Backbone as ProteinMPNN parsed JSONL, in Angstrom:
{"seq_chain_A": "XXXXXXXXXXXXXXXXXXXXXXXXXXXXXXXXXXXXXXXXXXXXXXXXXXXXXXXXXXXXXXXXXXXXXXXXX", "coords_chain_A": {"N_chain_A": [[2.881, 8.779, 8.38], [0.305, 7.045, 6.567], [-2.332, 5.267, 7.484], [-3.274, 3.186, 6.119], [-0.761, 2.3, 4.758], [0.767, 1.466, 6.774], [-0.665, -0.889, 7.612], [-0.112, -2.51, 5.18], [2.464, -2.687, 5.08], [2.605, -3.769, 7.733], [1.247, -6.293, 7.34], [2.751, -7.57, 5.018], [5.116, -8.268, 6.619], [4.238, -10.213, 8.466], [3.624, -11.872, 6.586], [5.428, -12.859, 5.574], [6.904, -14.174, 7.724], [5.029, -16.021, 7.874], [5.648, -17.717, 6.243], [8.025, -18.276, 6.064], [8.012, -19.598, 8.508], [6.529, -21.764, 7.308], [8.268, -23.218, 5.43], [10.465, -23.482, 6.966], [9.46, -25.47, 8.851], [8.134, -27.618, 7.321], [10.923, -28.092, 5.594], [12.33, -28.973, 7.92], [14.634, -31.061, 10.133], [14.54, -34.074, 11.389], [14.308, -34.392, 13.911], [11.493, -33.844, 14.45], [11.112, -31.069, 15.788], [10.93, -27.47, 15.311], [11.938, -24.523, 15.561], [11.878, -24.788, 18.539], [9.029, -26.242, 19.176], [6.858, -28.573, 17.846], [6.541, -30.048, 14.843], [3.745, -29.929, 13.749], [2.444, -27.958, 15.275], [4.139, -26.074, 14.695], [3.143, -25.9, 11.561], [0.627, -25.356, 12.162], [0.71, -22.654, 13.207], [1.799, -21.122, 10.991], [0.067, -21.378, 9.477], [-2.088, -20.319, 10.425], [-0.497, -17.499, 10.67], [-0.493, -16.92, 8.079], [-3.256, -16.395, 7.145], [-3.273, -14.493, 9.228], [-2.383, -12.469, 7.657], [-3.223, -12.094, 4.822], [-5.929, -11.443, 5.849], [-5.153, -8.793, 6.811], [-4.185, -7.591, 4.193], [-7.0, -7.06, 3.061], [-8.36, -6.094, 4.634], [-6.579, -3.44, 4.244], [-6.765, -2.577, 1.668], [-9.774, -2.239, 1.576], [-9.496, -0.28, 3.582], [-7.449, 1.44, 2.063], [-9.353, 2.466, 0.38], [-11.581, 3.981, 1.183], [-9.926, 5.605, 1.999], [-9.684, 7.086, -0.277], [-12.335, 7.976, -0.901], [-12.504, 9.812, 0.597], [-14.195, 9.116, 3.37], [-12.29, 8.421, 5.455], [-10.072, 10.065, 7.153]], "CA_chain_A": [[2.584, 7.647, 7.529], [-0.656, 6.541, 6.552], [-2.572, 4.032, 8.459], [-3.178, 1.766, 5.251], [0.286, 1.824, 4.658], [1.463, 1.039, 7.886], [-1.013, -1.966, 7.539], [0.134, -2.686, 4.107], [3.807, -3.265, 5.451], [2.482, -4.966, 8.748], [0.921, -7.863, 6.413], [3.951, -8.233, 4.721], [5.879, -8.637, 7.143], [3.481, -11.486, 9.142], [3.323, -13.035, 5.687], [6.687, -13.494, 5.366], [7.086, -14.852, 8.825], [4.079, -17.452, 7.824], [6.082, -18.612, 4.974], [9.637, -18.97, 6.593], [7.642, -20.8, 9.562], [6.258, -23.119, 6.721], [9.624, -23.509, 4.775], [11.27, -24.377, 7.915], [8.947, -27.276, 8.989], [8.717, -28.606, 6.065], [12.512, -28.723, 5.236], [13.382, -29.175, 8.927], [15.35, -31.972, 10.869], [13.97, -35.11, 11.477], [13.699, -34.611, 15.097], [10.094, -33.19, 14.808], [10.836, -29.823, 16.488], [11.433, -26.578, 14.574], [12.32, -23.304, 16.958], [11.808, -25.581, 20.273], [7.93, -26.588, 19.357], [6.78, -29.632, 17.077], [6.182, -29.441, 13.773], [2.677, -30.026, 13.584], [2.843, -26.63, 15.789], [4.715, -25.001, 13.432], [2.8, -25.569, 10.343], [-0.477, -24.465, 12.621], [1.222, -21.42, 13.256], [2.149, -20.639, 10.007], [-0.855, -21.204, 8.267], [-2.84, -18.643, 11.398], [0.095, -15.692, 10.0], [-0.536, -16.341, 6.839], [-4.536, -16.184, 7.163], [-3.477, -12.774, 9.617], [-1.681, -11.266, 6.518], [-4.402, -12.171, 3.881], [-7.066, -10.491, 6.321], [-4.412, -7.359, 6.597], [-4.266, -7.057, 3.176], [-8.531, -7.068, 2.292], [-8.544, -4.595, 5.516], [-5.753, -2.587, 3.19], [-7.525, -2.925, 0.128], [-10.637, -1.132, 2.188], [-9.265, 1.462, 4.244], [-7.529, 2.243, 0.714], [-10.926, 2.711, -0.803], [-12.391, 4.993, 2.027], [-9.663, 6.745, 1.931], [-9.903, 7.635, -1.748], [-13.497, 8.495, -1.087], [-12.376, 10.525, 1.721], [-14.656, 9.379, 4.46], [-11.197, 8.287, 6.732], [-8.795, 10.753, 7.299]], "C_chain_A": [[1.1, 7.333, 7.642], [-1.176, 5.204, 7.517], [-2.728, 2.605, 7.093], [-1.826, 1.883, 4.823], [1.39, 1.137, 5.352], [0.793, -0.547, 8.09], [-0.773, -2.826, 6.486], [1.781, -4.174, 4.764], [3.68, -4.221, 6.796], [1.899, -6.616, 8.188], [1.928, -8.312, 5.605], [5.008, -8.971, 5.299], [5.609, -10.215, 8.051], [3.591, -12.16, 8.046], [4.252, -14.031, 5.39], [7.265, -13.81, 6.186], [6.424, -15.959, 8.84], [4.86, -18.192, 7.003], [7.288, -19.167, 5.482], [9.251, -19.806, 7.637], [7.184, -21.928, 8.851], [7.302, -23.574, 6.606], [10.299, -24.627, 6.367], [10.741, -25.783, 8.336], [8.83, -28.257, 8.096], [10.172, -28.918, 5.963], [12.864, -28.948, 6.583], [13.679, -30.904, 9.334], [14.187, -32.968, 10.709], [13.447, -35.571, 13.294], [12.618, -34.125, 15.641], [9.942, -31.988, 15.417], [11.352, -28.728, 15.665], [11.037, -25.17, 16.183], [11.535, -24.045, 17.907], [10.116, -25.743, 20.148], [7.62, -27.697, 17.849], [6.643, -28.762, 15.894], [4.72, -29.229, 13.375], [1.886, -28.266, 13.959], [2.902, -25.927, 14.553], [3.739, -24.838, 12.191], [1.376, -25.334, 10.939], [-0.112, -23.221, 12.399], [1.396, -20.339, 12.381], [0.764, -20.22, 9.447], [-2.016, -20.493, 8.853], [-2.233, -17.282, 10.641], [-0.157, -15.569, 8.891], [-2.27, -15.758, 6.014], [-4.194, -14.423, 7.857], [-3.362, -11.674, 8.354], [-2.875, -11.244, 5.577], [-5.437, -11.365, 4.605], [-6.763, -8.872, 6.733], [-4.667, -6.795, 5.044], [-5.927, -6.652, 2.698], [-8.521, -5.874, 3.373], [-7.827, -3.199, 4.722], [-6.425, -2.185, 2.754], [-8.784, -1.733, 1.038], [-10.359, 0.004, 2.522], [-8.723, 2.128, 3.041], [-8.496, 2.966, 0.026], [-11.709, 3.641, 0.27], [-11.4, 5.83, 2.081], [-9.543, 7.814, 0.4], [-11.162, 8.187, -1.657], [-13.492, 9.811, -0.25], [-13.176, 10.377, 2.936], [-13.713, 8.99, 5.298], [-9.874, 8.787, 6.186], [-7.782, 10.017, 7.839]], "O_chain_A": [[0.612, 7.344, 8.773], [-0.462, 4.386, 8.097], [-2.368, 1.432, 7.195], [-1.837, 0.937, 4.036], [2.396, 0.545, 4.961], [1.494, -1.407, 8.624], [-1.158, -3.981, 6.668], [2.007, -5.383, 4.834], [4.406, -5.198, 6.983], [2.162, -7.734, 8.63], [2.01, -9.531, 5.459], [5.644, -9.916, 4.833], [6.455, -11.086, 8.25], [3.694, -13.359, 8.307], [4.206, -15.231, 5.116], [8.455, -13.918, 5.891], [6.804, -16.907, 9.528], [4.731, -19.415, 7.063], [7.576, -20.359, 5.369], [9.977, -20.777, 7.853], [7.275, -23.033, 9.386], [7.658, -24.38, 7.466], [10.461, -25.822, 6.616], [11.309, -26.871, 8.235], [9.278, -29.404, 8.078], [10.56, -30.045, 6.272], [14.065, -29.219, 6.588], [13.002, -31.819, 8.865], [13.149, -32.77, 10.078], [12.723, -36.449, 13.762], [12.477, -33.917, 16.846], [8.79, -31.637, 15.676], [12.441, -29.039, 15.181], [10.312, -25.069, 17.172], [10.342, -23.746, 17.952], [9.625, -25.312, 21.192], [8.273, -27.454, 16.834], [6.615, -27.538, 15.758], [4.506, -28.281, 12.619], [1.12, -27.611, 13.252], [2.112, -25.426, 13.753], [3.524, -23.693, 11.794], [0.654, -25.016, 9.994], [-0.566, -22.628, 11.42], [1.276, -19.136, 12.613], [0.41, -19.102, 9.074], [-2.895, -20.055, 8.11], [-2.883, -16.347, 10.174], [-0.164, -14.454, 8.37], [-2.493, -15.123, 4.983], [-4.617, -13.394, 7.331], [-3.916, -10.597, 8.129], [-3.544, -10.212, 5.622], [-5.906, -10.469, 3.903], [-7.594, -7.983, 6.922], [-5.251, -5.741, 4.791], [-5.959, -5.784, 1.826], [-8.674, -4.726, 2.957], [-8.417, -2.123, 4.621], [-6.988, -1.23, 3.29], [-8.573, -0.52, 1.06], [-10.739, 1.075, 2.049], [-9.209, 3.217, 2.736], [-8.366, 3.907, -0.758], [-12.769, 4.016, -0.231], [-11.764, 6.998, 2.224], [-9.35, 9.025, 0.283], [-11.265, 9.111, -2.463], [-14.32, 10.711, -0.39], [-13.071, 11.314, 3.728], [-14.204, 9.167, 6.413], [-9.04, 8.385, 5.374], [-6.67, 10.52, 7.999]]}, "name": "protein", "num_of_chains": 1, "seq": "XXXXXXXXXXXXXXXXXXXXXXXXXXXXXXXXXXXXXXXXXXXXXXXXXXXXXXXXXXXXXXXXXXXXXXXXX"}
C-alpha cells in the first residue's frame, strides 16, 4: 500500500473520531462527563483530531503530488 494512501485512510479515520467526540458532548447527559472526562475536555479533544485529520489530509494532498512527479517512491 502506498504511503499516501495509508495516510489518506489514517485522516479519515481520526476525523471521524473528532466528530463522534463532538456529537457526543454536545448531545451528551447533563452530568458534564462524556467517556469518564468533562465535556469541556471532550470538545478540546475533538476539535485537536479534527485539526490532526485536516493536517493529514494537506500532507495527502502533497505526498500525492510528489508522487505524481515521481520524486517519492
Amino acid at each position: 500500500m502506498k504511503l499516501s494512501k495509508l495516510m489518506h485512510v489514517t485522516s479519515v479515520i481520526v476525523g471521524l473520531v473528532g466528530v463522534i467526540t463532538f456529537i457526543s458532548a454536545v448531545l451528551g447527559g447533563s452530568d458534564n462527563f462524556v467517556f469518564g472526562i468533562t465535556k469541556i475536555d471532550a470538545l478540546i479533544c475533538s476539535a485537536i483530531l479534527i485539526l490532526i485529520a485536516t493536517w493529514l489530509q494537506i500532507a495527502t494532498i502533497h505526498h500525492m503530488m510528489l508522487e505524481k512527479r515521481g520524486e517519492i517512491v
